Every structure is written in C-alpha cells, then in structure tokens.
PDB file of C-alpha atoms in Angstrom:
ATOM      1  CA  UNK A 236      35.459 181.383 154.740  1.00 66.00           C
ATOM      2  CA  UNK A 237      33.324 179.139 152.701  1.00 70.00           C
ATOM      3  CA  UNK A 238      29.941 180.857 154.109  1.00 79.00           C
ATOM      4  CA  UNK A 239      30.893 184.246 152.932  1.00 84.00           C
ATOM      5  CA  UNK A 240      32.013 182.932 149.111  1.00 89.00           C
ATOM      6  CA  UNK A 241      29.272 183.329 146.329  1.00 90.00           C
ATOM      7  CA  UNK A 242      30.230 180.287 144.464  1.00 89.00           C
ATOM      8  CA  UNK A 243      27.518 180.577 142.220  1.00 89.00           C
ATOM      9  CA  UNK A 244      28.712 184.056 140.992  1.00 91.00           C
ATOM     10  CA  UNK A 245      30.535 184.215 137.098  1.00 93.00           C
ATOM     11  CA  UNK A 246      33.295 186.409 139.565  1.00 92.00           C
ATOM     12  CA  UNK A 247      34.098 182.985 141.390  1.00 92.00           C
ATOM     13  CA  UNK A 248      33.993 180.898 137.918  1.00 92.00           C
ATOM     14  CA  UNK A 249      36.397 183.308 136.650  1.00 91.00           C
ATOM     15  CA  UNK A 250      38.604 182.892 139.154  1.00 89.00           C
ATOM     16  CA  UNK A 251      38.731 179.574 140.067  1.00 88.00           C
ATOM     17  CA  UNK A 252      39.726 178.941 136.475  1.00 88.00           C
ATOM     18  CA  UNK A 253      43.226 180.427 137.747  1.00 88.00           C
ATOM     19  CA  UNK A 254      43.953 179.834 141.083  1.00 86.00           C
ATOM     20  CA  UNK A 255      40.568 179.079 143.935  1.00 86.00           C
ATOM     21  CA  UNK A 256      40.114 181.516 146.616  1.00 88.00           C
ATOM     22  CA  UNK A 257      39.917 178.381 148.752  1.00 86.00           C
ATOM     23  CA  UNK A 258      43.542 177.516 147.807  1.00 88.00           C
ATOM     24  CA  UNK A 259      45.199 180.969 148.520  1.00 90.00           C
ATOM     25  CA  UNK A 260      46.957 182.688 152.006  1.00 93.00           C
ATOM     26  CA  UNK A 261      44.129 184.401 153.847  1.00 91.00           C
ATOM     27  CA  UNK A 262      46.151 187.863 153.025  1.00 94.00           C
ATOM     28  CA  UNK A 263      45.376 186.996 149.263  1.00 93.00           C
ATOM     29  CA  UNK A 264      42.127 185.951 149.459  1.00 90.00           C
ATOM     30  CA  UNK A 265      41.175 189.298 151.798  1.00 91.00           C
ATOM     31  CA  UNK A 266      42.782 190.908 149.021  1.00 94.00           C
ATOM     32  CA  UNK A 267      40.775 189.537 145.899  1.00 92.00           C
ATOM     33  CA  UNK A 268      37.606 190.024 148.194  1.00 91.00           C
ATOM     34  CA  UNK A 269      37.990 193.219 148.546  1.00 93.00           C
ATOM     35  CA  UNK A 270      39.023 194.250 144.760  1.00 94.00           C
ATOM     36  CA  UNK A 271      36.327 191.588 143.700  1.00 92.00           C
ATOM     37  CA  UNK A 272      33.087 192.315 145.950  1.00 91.00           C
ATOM     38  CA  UNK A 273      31.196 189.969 143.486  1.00 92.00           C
ATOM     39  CA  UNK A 274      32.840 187.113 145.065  1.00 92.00           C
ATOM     40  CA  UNK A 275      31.163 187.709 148.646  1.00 91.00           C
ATOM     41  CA  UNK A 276      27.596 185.981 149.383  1.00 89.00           C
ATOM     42  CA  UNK A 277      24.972 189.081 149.727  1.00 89.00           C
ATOM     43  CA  UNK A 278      23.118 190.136 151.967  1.00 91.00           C
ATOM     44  CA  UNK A 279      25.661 190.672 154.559  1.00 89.00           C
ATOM     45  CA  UNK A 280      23.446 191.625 157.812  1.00 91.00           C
ATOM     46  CA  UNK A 281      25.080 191.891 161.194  1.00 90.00           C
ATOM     47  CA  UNK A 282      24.320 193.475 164.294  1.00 92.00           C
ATOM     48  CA  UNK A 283      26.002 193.152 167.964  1.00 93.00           C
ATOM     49  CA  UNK A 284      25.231 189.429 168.024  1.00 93.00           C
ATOM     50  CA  UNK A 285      24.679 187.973 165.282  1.00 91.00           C
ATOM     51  CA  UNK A 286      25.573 187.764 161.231  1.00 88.00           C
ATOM     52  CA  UNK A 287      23.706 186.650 158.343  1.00 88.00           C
ATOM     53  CA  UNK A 288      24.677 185.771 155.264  1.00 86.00           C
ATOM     54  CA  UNK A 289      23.122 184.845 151.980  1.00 82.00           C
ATOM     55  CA  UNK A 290      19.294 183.826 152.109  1.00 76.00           C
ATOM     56  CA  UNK A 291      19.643 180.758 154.804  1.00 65.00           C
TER      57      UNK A 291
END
C-alpha cells in the first residue's frame, strides 16, 4: 500500500499527525483514500497488464 501513498502530500502530514494510514485496518484506510484523494501518488496509469504509479 506504500506505492500508492503520496507521503510527500500536506493531506498525508495532516493525517499522520492523528493516526498513519500505515497503522489503520485496510477497511479504514480504503476509506480515508477515497474521502481524501490527495493522499494517493498521481499519475495512476493502468492498462490490462500493467500499473504505474507516481513518476518511477
């Protein structure tokens, strides 16, 4: 899940200062990532093989 966190971002500073995404039940954290798109890396490419993220 790492991979797809933008730790960088002020979203993840924010909330690490409460309670880390890294530390909470996969149902939470799919939660707060999807009320909190700041938090995910971007770009998110994909295709039938294959998905990207960030600028690797």
């Amino acid at each position: 899940m790492d991979d797809f966190i933008s730790t960088k971002s002020n979203a993840y500073h924010q909330l690490s200062k409460t309670t880390p995404i890294e530390d909470m039940p996969l149902s939470e954290a799919v939660r707060v990532l999807s009320q909190t798109p700041q938090l995910l890396r971007r770009p998110i490419i994909f295709d039938d093989h294959r998905l990207l993220c960030g600028f690797n």
